[in-house]
Structure formats: structure tokens, C-alpha cells
mmCIF file of C-alpha atoms in Angstrom:
data_model
loop_
_atom_site.group_PDB
_atom_site.id
_atom_site.type_symbol
_atom_site.label_atom_id
_atom_site.label_comp_id
_atom_site.label_asym_id
_atom_site.label_seq_id
_atom_site.Cartn_x
_atom_site.Cartn_y
_atom_site.Cartn_z
ATOM 1 C CA MET A 1 16.231 18.506 27.637
ATOM 2 C CA ALA A 2 14.963 15.136 26.394
ATOM 3 C CA THR A 3 11.335 14.937 25.250
ATOM 4 C CA GLU A 4 8.935 12.451 26.790
ATOM 5 C CA GLU A 5 9.032 10.442 23.568
ATOM 6 C CA GLU A 6 12.858 10.148 23.880
ATOM 7 C CA LEU A 7 12.638 9.035 27.443
ATOM 8 C CA ALA A 8 9.893 6.464 26.549
ATOM 9 C CA SER A 9 12.127 5.173 23.819
ATOM 10 C CA VAL A 10 15.052 4.601 26.144
ATOM 11 C CA LEU A 11 12.848 2.933 28.824
ATOM 12 C CA GLU A 12 11.186 0.763 26.203
ATOM 13 C CA GLY A 13 14.612 -0.400 24.942
ATOM 14 C CA VAL A 14 15.879 -1.068 28.525
ATOM 15 C CA ARG A 15 12.739 -3.049 29.385
ATOM 16 C CA ALA A 16 13.051 -5.042 26.216
ATOM 17 C CA ALA A 17 16.580 -5.884 27.201
ATOM 18 C CA VAL A 18 15.765 -6.998 30.752
ATOM 19 C CA PRO A 19 15.286 -10.701 29.935
ATOM 20 C CA ALA A 20 18.732 -10.839 28.188
ATOM 21 C CA LEU A 21 20.352 -8.983 31.171
ATOM 22 C CA ARG A 22 19.015 -11.609 33.521
ATOM 23 C CA ARG A 23 19.890 -14.417 31.215
ATOM 24 C CA ASN A 24 23.472 -13.264 31.068
ATOM 25 C CA GLY A 25 23.776 -12.644 34.824
ATOM 26 C CA GLN A 26 25.518 -15.878 35.668
ATOM 27 C CA GLU A 27 27.968 -15.648 32.782
ATOM 28 C CA SER A 28 28.788 -12.067 33.697
ATOM 29 C CA GLU A 29 29.613 -13.129 37.229
ATOM 30 C CA GLN A 30 31.753 -16.015 36.038
ATOM 31 C CA ARG A 31 33.584 -13.706 33.591
ATOM 32 C CA ARG A 32 33.880 -11.016 36.286
ATOM 33 C CA TRP A 33 32.607 -8.465 33.747
ATOM 34 C CA ILE A 34 29.225 -7.880 32.079
ATOM 35 C CA VAL A 35 28.919 -9.647 28.834
ATOM 36 C CA GLU A 36 29.181 -7.542 25.690
ATOM 37 C CA GLU A 37 25.591 -8.128 24.661
ATOM 38 C CA ASN A 38 24.474 -6.211 27.779
ATOM 39 C CA VAL A 39 26.528 -3.200 26.839
ATOM 40 C CA GLN A 40 25.332 -3.311 23.239
ATOM 41 C CA LEU A 41 21.643 -3.505 24.175
ATOM 42 C CA LEU A 42 21.941 -0.520 26.429
ATOM 43 C CA GLU A 43 23.901 1.404 23.838
ATOM 44 C CA LYS A 44 21.137 0.690 21.333
ATOM 45 C CA ALA A 45 18.526 1.822 23.820
ATOM 46 C CA GLY A 46 20.354 5.181 24.148
ATOM 47 C CA VAL A 47 21.330 4.807 27.796
ATOM 48 C CA PHE A 48 24.748 6.041 27.302
ATOM 49 C CA ARG A 49 23.440 9.304 25.766
ATOM 50 C CA ALA A 50 21.248 9.942 28.882
ATOM 51 C CA ALA A 51 23.676 12.113 30.829
ATOM 52 C CA VAL A 52 25.387 13.753 27.817
ATOM 53 C CA PRO A 53 24.385 17.447 27.237
ATOM 54 C CA ARG A 54 21.879 18.249 24.556
ATOM 55 C CA ARG A 55 24.459 20.533 22.729
ATOM 56 C CA TYR A 56 26.686 17.531 22.128
ATOM 57 C CA GLY A 57 23.850 15.311 20.856
ATOM 58 C CA GLY A 58 23.016 13.716 24.216
ATOM 59 C CA LEU A 59 19.450 13.252 25.685
ATOM 60 C CA ASP A 60 20.270 15.462 28.713
ATOM 61 C CA LEU A 61 17.899 13.470 30.989
ATOM 62 C CA ASP A 62 17.129 15.093 34.386
ATOM 63 C CA VAL A 63 18.102 13.382 37.593
ATOM 64 C CA ALA A 64 14.680 11.763 38.121
ATOM 65 C CA ARG A 65 14.651 10.327 34.655
ATOM 66 C CA GLN A 66 18.178 9.042 34.887
ATOM 67 C CA ALA A 67 17.116 7.333 38.168
ATOM 68 C CA ARG A 68 14.299 5.586 36.364
ATOM 69 C CA VAL A 69 16.565 4.277 33.653
ATOM 70 C CA ILE A 70 19.131 3.047 36.198
ATOM 71 C CA SER A 71 16.461 1.221 38.156
ATOM 72 C CA GLU A 72 15.171 -0.478 35.065
ATOM 73 C CA ILE A 73 18.654 -1.785 34.243
ATOM 74 C CA ALA A 74 19.277 -3.002 37.825
ATOM 75 C CA ARG A 75 15.918 -4.793 37.717
ATOM 76 C CA GLY A 76 17.433 -7.016 35.065
ATOM 77 C CA CYS A 77 20.901 -7.417 36.338
ATOM 78 C CA PRO A 78 22.423 -5.881 39.560
ATOM 79 C CA SER A 79 26.029 -5.734 38.145
ATOM 80 C CA THR A 80 24.837 -4.128 34.908
ATOM 81 C CA GLY A 81 22.644 -1.716 36.786
ATOM 82 C CA TRP A 82 25.576 -0.699 39.134
ATOM 83 C CA THR A 83 28.012 -0.292 36.377
ATOM 84 C CA SER A 84 25.443 1.742 34.285
ATOM 85 C CA MET A 85 24.861 3.899 37.327
ATOM 86 C CA VAL A 86 28.584 4.582 37.570
ATOM 87 C CA TRP A 87 28.844 5.403 33.790
ATOM 88 C CA LEU A 88 25.887 7.720 33.772
ATOM 89 C CA THR A 89 26.744 9.682 36.979
ATOM 90 C CA SER A 90 30.350 9.935 36.041
ATOM 91 C CA THR A 91 29.441 11.129 32.543
ATOM 92 C CA TRP A 92 27.341 13.939 34.140
ATOM 93 C CA CYS A 93 30.423 14.865 36.219
ATOM 94 C CA VAL A 94 32.338 15.737 33.054
ATOM 95 C CA GLN A 95 29.973 18.803 32.775
ATOM 96 C CA LEU A 96 31.969 20.275 35.708
ATOM 97 C CA TYR A 97 35.005 20.469 33.517
ATOM 98 C CA PRO A 98 36.063 23.284 31.085
ATOM 99 C CA ASP A 99 34.422 23.270 27.639
ATOM 100 C CA GLN A 100 37.607 21.862 26.061
ATOM 101 C CA ALA A 101 37.434 18.739 28.157
ATOM 102 C CA GLN A 102 33.664 18.335 27.557
ATOM 103 C CA GLU A 103 34.136 18.596 23.772
ATOM 104 C CA GLU A 104 36.738 15.748 23.974
ATOM 105 C CA VAL A 105 34.521 13.393 26.046
ATOM 106 C CA PHE A 106 31.195 14.183 24.420
ATOM 107 C CA ALA A 107 32.210 14.415 20.779
ATOM 108 C CA GLY A 108 30.299 11.285 19.786
ATOM 109 C CA GLY A 109 27.173 12.134 21.724
ATOM 110 C CA SER A 110 27.403 8.836 23.745
ATOM 111 C CA SER A 111 30.054 8.195 26.487
ATOM 112 C CA ARG A 112 30.959 5.901 29.274
ATOM 113 C CA VAL A 113 32.994 7.302 32.089
ATOM 114 C CA SER A 114 34.093 5.720 35.386
ATOM 115 C CA ILE A 115 35.297 7.345 38.680
ATOM 116 C CA VAL A 116 37.155 6.846 41.870
ATOM 117 C CA PHE A 117 36.644 9.468 44.630
ATOM 118 C CA ALA A 118 39.462 8.250 46.825
ATOM 119 C CA PRO A 119 42.485 10.414 46.282
ATOM 120 C CA THR A 120 45.095 7.624 46.010
ATOM 121 C CA GLY A 121 47.160 9.321 43.326
ATOM 122 C CA ARG A 122 49.645 12.151 43.097
ATOM 123 C CA LEU A 123 49.584 14.991 40.695
ATOM 124 C CA THR A 124 52.850 16.822 39.995
ATOM 125 C CA PRO A 125 52.623 20.276 38.305
ATOM 126 C CA VAL A 126 54.346 20.554 34.910
ATOM 127 C CA ASP A 127 54.150 23.036 32.048
ATOM 128 C CA GLY A 128 50.602 22.864 30.737
ATOM 129 C CA GLY A 129 49.172 20.565 33.357
ATOM 130 C CA TYR A 130 50.194 17.756 35.606
ATOM 131 C CA ARG A 131 51.952 14.287 35.631
ATOM 132 C CA LEU A 132 49.683 11.739 37.385
ATOM 133 C CA SER A 133 50.871 8.601 39.055
ATOM 134 C CA GLY A 134 49.042 6.311 41.459
ATOM 135 C CA THR A 135 46.804 3.309 41.922
ATOM 136 C CA TRP A 136 43.119 3.251 42.456
ATOM 137 C CA ARG A 137 41.059 0.220 43.553
ATOM 138 C CA PHE A 138 37.354 -0.572 43.136
ATOM 139 C CA ASN A 139 37.175 1.176 39.794
ATOM 140 C CA SER A 140 33.716 -0.090 38.771
ATOM 141 C CA GLY A 141 33.088 -0.139 35.018
ATOM 142 C CA VAL A 142 36.609 0.829 33.972
ATOM 143 C CA ARG A 143 36.853 -2.220 31.635
ATOM 144 C CA GLY A 144 34.195 -0.768 29.434
ATOM 145 C CA ALA A 145 34.838 2.942 29.995
ATOM 146 C CA ASP A 146 36.257 5.395 27.574
ATOM 147 C CA TRP A 147 37.525 7.746 30.201
ATOM 148 C CA ASP A 148 38.180 7.616 33.956
ATOM 149 C CA LEU A 149 37.850 10.259 36.776
ATOM 150 C CA LEU A 150 40.590 9.810 39.276
ATOM 151 C CA ALA A 151 41.079 11.741 42.531
ATOM 152 C CA ALA A 152 44.611 12.691 43.391
ATOM 153 C CA GLU A 153 46.512 15.111 45.637
ATOM 154 C CA VAL A 154 48.738 17.930 44.450
ATOM 155 C CA GLU A 155 51.302 19.609 46.787
ATOM 156 C CA LEU A 156 51.207 23.467 46.678
ATOM 157 C CA PRO A 157 54.345 25.633 46.963
ATOM 158 C CA ASP A 158 53.506 26.322 50.618
ATOM 159 C CA GLY A 159 53.454 22.639 51.492
ATOM 160 C CA THR A 160 49.770 22.224 51.781
ATOM 161 C CA HIS A 161 47.820 19.825 49.687
ATOM 162 C CA GLN A 162 44.661 19.947 47.348
ATOM 163 C CA GLU A 163 42.602 17.278 45.983
ATOM 164 C CA LEU A 164 41.896 17.368 42.308
ATOM 165 C CA VAL A 165 39.965 14.995 39.952
ATOM 166 C CA ALA A 166 41.855 14.166 36.867
ATOM 167 C CA LEU A 167 40.101 13.169 33.604
ATOM 168 C CA VAL A 168 42.108 10.527 31.869
ATOM 169 C CA PRO A 169 41.472 8.226 28.763
ATOM 170 C CA THR A 170 41.321 4.719 29.930
ATOM 171 C CA SER A 171 43.725 3.755 27.091
ATOM 172 C CA GLU A 172 46.494 5.577 29.092
ATOM 173 C CA LEU A 173 45.909 3.522 32.231
ATOM 174 C CA SER A 174 46.927 0.029 33.237
ATOM 175 C CA VAL A 175 44.093 -2.148 34.266
ATOM 176 C CA ALA A 176 44.782 -5.136 36.474
ATOM 177 C CA ASP A 177 42.738 -8.269 36.127
ATOM 178 C CA ASP A 178 42.281 -8.467 39.903
ATOM 179 C CA TRP A 179 38.533 -8.299 40.489
ATOM 180 C CA HIS A 180 37.593 -11.446 42.487
ATOM 181 C CA ALA A 181 34.514 -10.711 44.575
ATOM 182 C CA THR A 182 31.451 -12.388 46.018
ATOM 183 C CA SER A 183 29.241 -9.354 45.358
ATOM 184 C CA GLY A 184 29.006 -7.263 42.205
ATOM 185 C CA ALA A 185 31.241 -9.790 40.494
ATOM 186 C CA GLY A 186 30.147 -8.649 37.049
ATOM 187 C CA THR A 187 31.152 -5.061 37.635
ATOM 188 C CA GLY A 188 34.771 -5.580 36.755
ATOM 189 C CA SER A 189 35.798 -3.195 39.586
ATOM 190 C CA CYS A 190 39.469 -3.623 38.783
ATOM 191 C CA THR A 191 42.501 -1.798 40.135
ATOM 192 C CA VAL A 192 43.925 0.870 37.685
ATOM 193 C CA THR A 193 47.410 2.381 37.701
ATOM 194 C CA ALA A 194 48.618 5.557 36.156
ATOM 195 C CA THR A 195 52.458 5.921 35.622
ATOM 196 C CA ASP A 196 53.672 9.442 34.878
ATOM 197 C CA VAL A 197 50.559 10.174 32.691
ATOM 198 C CA PHE A 198 50.342 13.709 31.413
ATOM 199 C CA VAL A 199 47.003 15.463 32.284
ATOM 200 C CA PRO A 200 46.354 18.748 30.591
ATOM 201 C CA ALA A 201 45.156 21.406 32.992
ATOM 202 C CA HIS A 202 41.765 21.626 31.384
ATOM 203 C CA ARG A 203 41.180 17.990 32.400
ATOM 204 C CA THR A 204 41.424 18.689 36.099
ATOM 205 C CA VAL A 205 39.064 20.216 38.676
ATOM 206 C CA LEU A 206 39.278 20.926 42.321
ATOM 207 C CA LEU A 207 37.265 18.300 44.191
ATOM 208 C CA GLU A 208 35.973 20.868 46.639
ATOM 209 C CA GLU A 209 34.703 23.135 43.804
ATOM 210 C CA ALA A 210 33.193 20.228 41.923
ATOM 211 C CA MET A 211 31.176 19.357 45.068
ATOM 212 C CA VAL A 212 29.256 22.703 44.566
ATOM 213 C CA ALA A 213 29.296 22.838 40.795
ATOM 214 C CA ALA A 214 31.433 26.070 41.049
ATOM 215 C CA THR A 215 34.192 25.234 38.486
ATOM 216 C CA GLY A 216 35.074 27.805 35.814
ATOM 217 C CA GLY A 217 35.941 27.719 32.163
ATOM 218 C CA ARG A 218 32.752 26.194 30.959
ATOM 219 C CA SER A 219 29.771 27.733 29.181
ATOM 220 C CA ASN A 220 27.256 25.935 31.430
ATOM 221 C CA THR A 221 28.608 27.509 34.642
ATOM 222 C CA GLY A 222 25.651 28.751 36.527
ATOM 223 C CA ALA A 223 23.201 27.294 34.050
ATOM 224 C CA THR A 224 19.869 26.243 35.389
ATOM 225 C CA GLY A 225 18.283 22.728 35.264
ATOM 226 C CA ARG A 226 21.286 20.550 35.476
ATOM 227 C CA ASN A 227 23.714 21.917 38.017
ATOM 228 C CA TYR A 228 22.825 19.493 40.756
ATOM 229 C CA GLY A 229 24.618 19.106 44.098
ATOM 230 C CA LEU A 230 27.277 16.606 43.019
ATOM 231 C CA LEU A 231 27.060 14.149 45.924
ATOM 232 C CA GLY A 232 23.329 14.234 46.159
ATOM 233 C CA TYR A 233 23.102 13.564 42.440
ATOM 234 C CA VAL A 234 25.498 10.609 42.589
ATOM 235 C CA LEU A 235 23.777 9.233 45.667
ATOM 236 C CA SER A 236 20.347 9.431 43.891
ATOM 237 C CA GLY A 237 21.769 7.132 41.239
ATOM 238 C CA VAL A 238 23.151 4.707 43.771
ATOM 239 C CA ALA A 239 19.866 4.537 45.536
ATOM 240 C CA ALA A 240 18.006 3.998 42.205
ATOM 241 C CA ALA A 241 20.273 1.014 41.489
ATOM 242 C CA LEU A 242 19.498 -0.552 44.859
ATOM 243 C CA MET A 243 15.815 0.081 44.437
ATOM 244 C CA GLY A 244 15.878 -1.494 41.033
ATOM 245 C CA ILE A 245 17.703 -4.604 42.417
ATOM 246 C CA ALA A 246 14.910 -4.953 45.067
ATOM 247 C CA GLN A 247 12.213 -4.661 42.387
ATOM 248 C CA GLY A 248 13.942 -7.314 40.369
ATOM 249 C CA ALA A 249 14.226 -9.679 43.361
ATOM 250 C CA TYR A 250 10.484 -9.140 43.961
ATOM 251 C CA GLU A 251 9.736 -10.196 40.464
ATOM 252 C CA LEU A 252 11.953 -13.180 40.673
ATOM 253 C CA PHE A 253 10.280 -14.324 43.920
ATOM 254 C CA LEU A 254 6.808 -14.222 42.377
ATOM 255 C CA GLU A 255 8.043 -16.114 39.256
ATOM 256 C CA ARG A 256 9.377 -18.932 41.382
ATOM 257 C CA LEU A 257 6.351 -19.081 43.648
ATOM 258 C CA PRO A 258 3.650 -21.043 41.586
ATOM 259 C CA GLY A 259 3.845 -24.702 42.346
ATOM 260 C CA ARG A 260 6.157 -24.390 45.252
ATOM 261 C CA GLY A 261 5.211 -26.070 48.561
ATOM 262 C CA ILE A 262 6.942 -25.773 51.891
ATOM 263 C CA THR A 263 9.174 -28.853 52.449
ATOM 264 C CA TYR A 264 8.481 -31.088 55.397
ATOM 265 C CA THR A 265 5.142 -29.466 56.135
ATOM 266 C CA GLU A 266 1.549 -30.002 54.878
ATOM 267 C CA TRP A 267 1.668 -26.765 52.836
ATOM 268 C CA THR A 268 1.680 -27.753 49.136
ATOM 269 C CA ASP A 269 1.184 -24.231 47.935
ATOM 270 C CA GLN A 270 3.413 -21.565 49.468
ATOM 271 C CA ARG A 271 1.253 -18.739 48.185
ATOM 272 C CA LEU A 272 -1.505 -19.899 50.731
ATOM 273 C CA HIS A 273 0.806 -19.624 53.766
ATOM 274 C CA PRO A 274 0.065 -16.450 55.891
ATOM 275 C CA VAL A 275 3.772 -15.955 56.763
ATOM 276 C CA THR A 276 4.637 -15.876 53.056
ATOM 277 C CA GLN A 277 1.837 -13.472 52.347
ATOM 278 C CA GLN A 278 3.090 -11.231 55.188
ATOM 279 C CA GLN A 279 6.620 -11.408 53.952
ATOM 280 C CA LEU A 280 5.771 -10.467 50.408
ATOM 281 C CA ALA A 281 3.592 -7.593 51.529
ATOM 282 C CA THR A 282 6.334 -6.269 53.736
ATOM 283 C CA ALA A 283 8.959 -6.490 51.027
ATOM 284 C CA ALA A 284 6.551 -4.651 48.692
ATOM 285 C CA ASN A 285 5.929 -1.927 51.144
ATOM 286 C CA LYS A 286 9.628 -1.465 51.831
ATOM 287 C CA ILE A 287 10.154 -1.006 48.084
ATOM 288 C CA ASP A 288 7.308 1.355 47.724
ATOM 289 C CA ALA A 289 8.422 3.312 50.799
ATOM 290 C CA ALA A 290 11.928 3.737 49.306
ATOM 291 C CA LEU A 291 10.465 4.956 46.026
ATOM 292 C CA ALA A 292 8.220 7.436 47.796
ATOM 293 C CA LEU A 293 11.171 8.714 49.805
ATOM 294 C CA SER A 294 13.158 9.184 46.601
ATOM 295 C CA GLU A 295 10.536 11.661 45.288
ATOM 296 C CA ARG A 296 11.574 13.973 48.172
ATOM 297 C CA TRP A 297 15.234 14.265 47.493
ATOM 298 C CA LEU A 298 14.693 14.313 43.736
ATOM 299 C CA GLU A 299 12.375 17.318 43.993
ATOM 300 C CA VAL A 300 14.997 19.122 46.254
ATOM 301 C CA LEU A 301 17.732 18.454 43.705
ATOM 302 C CA GLN A 302 15.590 19.568 40.744
ATOM 303 C CA SER A 303 14.065 22.511 42.260
ATOM 304 C CA ARG A 304 17.349 23.922 43.315
ATOM 305 C CA ALA A 305 18.846 23.237 39.909
ATOM 306 C CA ASP A 306 15.957 24.874 38.212
ATOM 307 C CA ALA A 307 16.436 27.967 40.349
ATOM 308 C CA GLY A 308 20.171 28.036 39.434
ATOM 309 C CA GLU A 309 21.095 27.208 43.049
ATOM 310 C CA GLN A 310 22.775 24.532 45.001
ATOM 311 C CA PRO A 311 21.039 22.695 47.742
ATOM 312 C CA THR A 312 21.898 24.080 51.180
ATOM 313 C CA ASP A 313 24.286 22.097 53.352
ATOM 314 C CA GLU A 314 21.377 21.095 55.514
ATOM 315 C CA GLU A 315 19.455 19.784 52.421
ATOM 316 C CA LYS A 316 22.560 17.910 51.270
ATOM 317 C CA ALA A 317 22.918 16.325 54.636
ATOM 318 C CA VAL A 318 19.264 15.159 54.576
ATOM 319 C CA ILE A 319 19.732 13.699 51.118
ATOM 320 C CA ARG A 320 22.705 11.730 52.348
ATOM 321 C CA GLY A 321 20.530 10.213 55.106
ATOM 322 C CA GLN A 322 17.492 9.630 52.948
ATOM 323 C CA THR A 323 19.286 7.960 50.089
ATOM 324 C CA ALA A 324 21.128 5.649 52.538
ATOM 325 C CA TYR A 325 17.843 4.826 54.254
ATOM 326 C CA ALA A 326 16.108 4.077 50.994
ATOM 327 C CA GLY A 327 18.934 1.685 50.170
ATOM 328 C CA GLN A 328 18.528 0.032 53.476
ATOM 329 C CA LEU A 329 14.873 -0.555 52.753
ATOM 330 C CA ALA A 330 15.750 -2.074 49.474
ATOM 331 C CA LYS A 331 18.280 -4.394 51.018
ATOM 332 C CA GLU A 332 15.777 -5.539 53.781
ATOM 333 C CA ALA A 333 13.204 -6.244 50.980
ATOM 334 C CA VAL A 334 15.653 -8.512 49.214
ATOM 335 C CA GLU A 335 16.678 -10.181 52.482
ATOM 336 C CA LEU A 336 13.058 -10.987 53.260
ATOM 337 C CA LEU A 337 12.409 -12.480 49.732
ATOM 338 C CA TYR A 338 15.568 -14.452 49.786
ATOM 339 C CA ALA A 339 14.831 -15.941 53.210
ATOM 340 C CA ALA A 340 11.343 -17.035 51.968
ATOM 341 C CA SER A 341 12.739 -18.654 48.877
ATOM 342 C CA GLY A 342 13.630 -22.061 50.258
ATOM 343 C CA GLY A 343 16.859 -24.072 50.276
ATOM 344 C CA SER A 344 17.142 -24.270 46.453
ATOM 345 C CA VAL A 345 17.755 -20.565 46.266
ATOM 346 C CA ILE A 346 21.418 -21.111 46.980
ATOM 347 C CA ARG A 347 21.963 -22.750 43.710
ATOM 348 C CA SER A 348 24.205 -20.624 41.412
ATOM 349 C CA ASP A 349 21.629 -20.986 38.529
ATOM 350 C CA VAL A 350 18.911 -19.315 40.630
ATOM 351 C CA ASP A 351 19.032 -15.568 39.971
ATOM 352 C CA MET A 352 17.717 -14.634 43.358
ATOM 353 C CA GLN A 353 20.914 -15.557 45.233
ATOM 354 C CA ARG A 354 22.921 -13.245 43.025
ATOM 355 C CA PHE A 355 20.575 -10.309 43.643
ATOM 356 C CA HIS A 356 20.776 -11.050 47.332
ATOM 357 C CA ARG A 357 24.616 -11.219 47.276
ATOM 358 C CA ASP A 358 25.032 -8.166 45.115
ATOM 359 C CA ILE A 359 22.794 -5.846 47.131
ATOM 360 C CA GLN A 360 24.545 -6.994 50.292
ATOM 361 C CA GLY A 361 27.949 -5.912 48.811
ATOM 362 C CA PHE A 362 26.693 -2.715 47.144
ATOM 363 C CA SER A 363 25.174 -1.613 50.446
ATOM 364 C CA LEU A 364 28.716 -1.629 52.011
ATOM 365 C CA HIS A 365 29.884 1.089 49.663
ATOM 366 C CA ALA A 366 31.205 4.088 51.760
ATOM 367 C CA LEU A 367 28.706 6.416 50.026
ATOM 368 C CA VAL A 368 25.698 4.424 51.328
ATOM 369 C CA GLN A 369 26.947 3.356 54.738
ATOM 370 C CA LEU A 370 23.769 3.703 56.830
ATOM 371 C CA GLY A 371 25.228 4.754 60.041
ATOM 372 C CA ALA A 372 27.580 7.326 58.637
ATOM 373 C CA ASN A 373 24.882 8.936 56.489
ATOM 374 C CA LEU A 374 22.167 8.909 59.246
ATOM 375 C CA GLU A 375 24.719 10.580 61.574
ATOM 376 C CA VAL A 376 25.225 13.533 59.035
ATOM 377 C CA GLN A 377 21.418 13.786 58.651
ATOM 378 C CA GLY A 378 20.764 13.592 62.413
ATOM 379 C CA ARG A 379 23.290 16.284 63.118
ATOM 380 C CA VAL A 380 21.483 18.861 60.987
ATOM 381 C CA LEU A 381 18.058 17.862 62.198
ATOM 382 C CA MET A 382 19.307 18.843 65.708
ATOM 383 C CA GLY A 383 20.697 22.148 64.474
ATOM 384 C CA LEU A 384 24.281 21.104 64.427
ATOM 385 C CA GLU A 385 26.843 21.390 61.655
ATOM 386 C CA PRO A 386 27.034 18.414 59.250
ATOM 387 C CA GLY A 387 30.514 17.602 60.454
ATOM 388 C CA THR A 388 31.828 17.033 56.908
ATOM 389 C CA TYR A 389 32.331 18.957 53.708
ATOM 390 C CA PHE A 390 31.521 15.845 51.729
ATOM 391 C CA LEU A 391 27.971 16.741 50.978
#
């Protein structure tokens, strides 16, 4: 477990990098991938050691501390924050694999891993493992990742199917230069293809078992403190990224405000306008409310992990709803600030418009769709079954 001094060092490094992350935002969007300076600054700060187990030289940050790091990065650049969230949460997922796979991934103490949950590939059993073929879209961060986690189906002898997640070196994949998007343009969420790639058995886990951290062949099976509920853990990172984007937009709004009037009116100082004051206060309260709500699900995840238990299905369902709602609050805060920023905000060299577009796009991700997640939460609040195993 990381010490407070180690955490403080990572946060200090990230905060020092924020001006550069913002400065590089427009170029990252134009390149459709975050500039290398961003990656190197975060590497230097120790970010990519955050989710690596202590026994491999990592920092082993808990879920709440990882969330703080992700939010700080997203405060500087939404695309870099989102990509870092993917790398950190996916790196943690490697702890669900047998020790042999963990040793391969974590050997250097710092690692970047990407993931696609959609099972759009096919695994064929062969001696010693599987052959993997398929294509996966929206593979955020794959252009800078060392490894990729790819969900795929395998047909069993009785004709039924199972979903496995294969751990594959990115060097064995084909990455298409096809990421052209209006939101999260810097994430490089390209399409990857595997063509008859051999995957050793120790680099696969059953998705259903991974969801409850019940995979075998690893020394940390049943260990306390870090065996979080998988989806709740990932969603906490997603929510942290969205809340960080909102905090960044709040800061950008305040930076642009001095000296601004309201065109075609007698208001020469927008700060004195009551509506602007109300908008800013409302945005601030939405961000603070999201942060306060996050403390509830982070406490559930950590207390269960500390006890060596998984959250109950009911707790997992509530976490789905709470993380999505916090993301909605963050999005609404950005929308308010954007709408109060005047016509010049649409210029491509004004950072606010990119924060606005990016959070709109990220909020469409299937994992944070508000309606679907609130439905799952609402079902358990009424004493019904969650209606999905994806918890």
C-alpha cells in the first residue's frame, strides 16, 4: 500500500503537469492522440505505477486514491484523463489473472493496459491455450498501451458459449488509424484486429468470474484490501474522470471571466450579473454534490475489500446508479458553464468548448448511460432483482 508521501508525490507531479496537459489539448485533438509530452509527464509523476501491486514495484493505490489521481489529470485535459482512467483501471484488472500473467505485465513496475468489454472476438481452443481472432472498436488508449484486454467468445463442446477476456500484447495486434470523433478525439480509441493470435491459457479469465474477482491461479486470490467489485471499481474511475473534467471547466470559466462584459447589454462586468452568479453557484454545487456522492460508493468498495468480501448485488446495483448520477451532475455543471461563456467559446482555441464536447461524448459510454444505470439501481431499491449480471 502506498504511503501518504508517495500519494502526495504523484498528485504533486500531476498538478504540476496540468498547465502542459491543457496547453497540449488542441494539438492532441488535431493529432487524434494525446501528445507524447503528456504521457511522459504522467510517467514521471508515477501515475502508471498507481494500480500496479506493491510486490511488483508498484504504488498499489486504493480505489479512492486512484480516483483522485484520475480527476486531477482530467482537470488538465479530458482526453488524457479518460485515457489514463482506462490505463489505470485496466492495469488493476490484470490482478485477476494468474501470477504468471501478472509477472509478464508488471515486470517493470509501471504498465499501461487498455480494454474492450464487448465480446466481438472468437477464441478457438488449441494445445496450451487459444487462437484469437476478431475486431474490437472504441479501444481507448490502445495506441500507447503495452497490453490489451479483449473480450471474446469461446464455443464449448456442448455447443454453448462462454465469454473470456484475453490478455494480449499490443505488438501482436493490428491498430487501424480510424479514430475520427467530435468528442474525446485525443483518446485514440482506434479499432484493433487480432488475426489468429495465440493466447496462452494463463492469459485468459472468464468474464463472469472476473466480475466477482473469483479467478484462480493467483497468489492474491481472496486477499483483502484490493479485491474490489470489478464493475464498481471501473465505474468509480469513469466517474472520477467526469468529475475532473467538470472541475477543469469550472476553473476555465473563472479564468475567462475577468474583464468580460455581456454583449449588447449594459453589463460591462459579467461577474456582477445575478444570473451568472447563480449559474456559477449551481455548477459548483453540482460538482460538490457529485464528489460527496462518490464518498458513499468508495466507502462501500473499500470496506468490502478490507473485509475480504465482494459487495452484494444490491450494493453493486446502487453503485451503478450513483456513479452514473454523479457523471450526470458533472455533465450538467459543464453545460451550465459553457452556456454562460459567450459566443467566443466556440473558437477551437478556447479550451472550454473541448471540455464541453468531451464530457458530452464520454457521458454516452454504455457504462455510464444514466437511464440504464438508474433502472438497475431503482429495481433493487424496490426489492426486485437487478435484472443483469453485469454488476
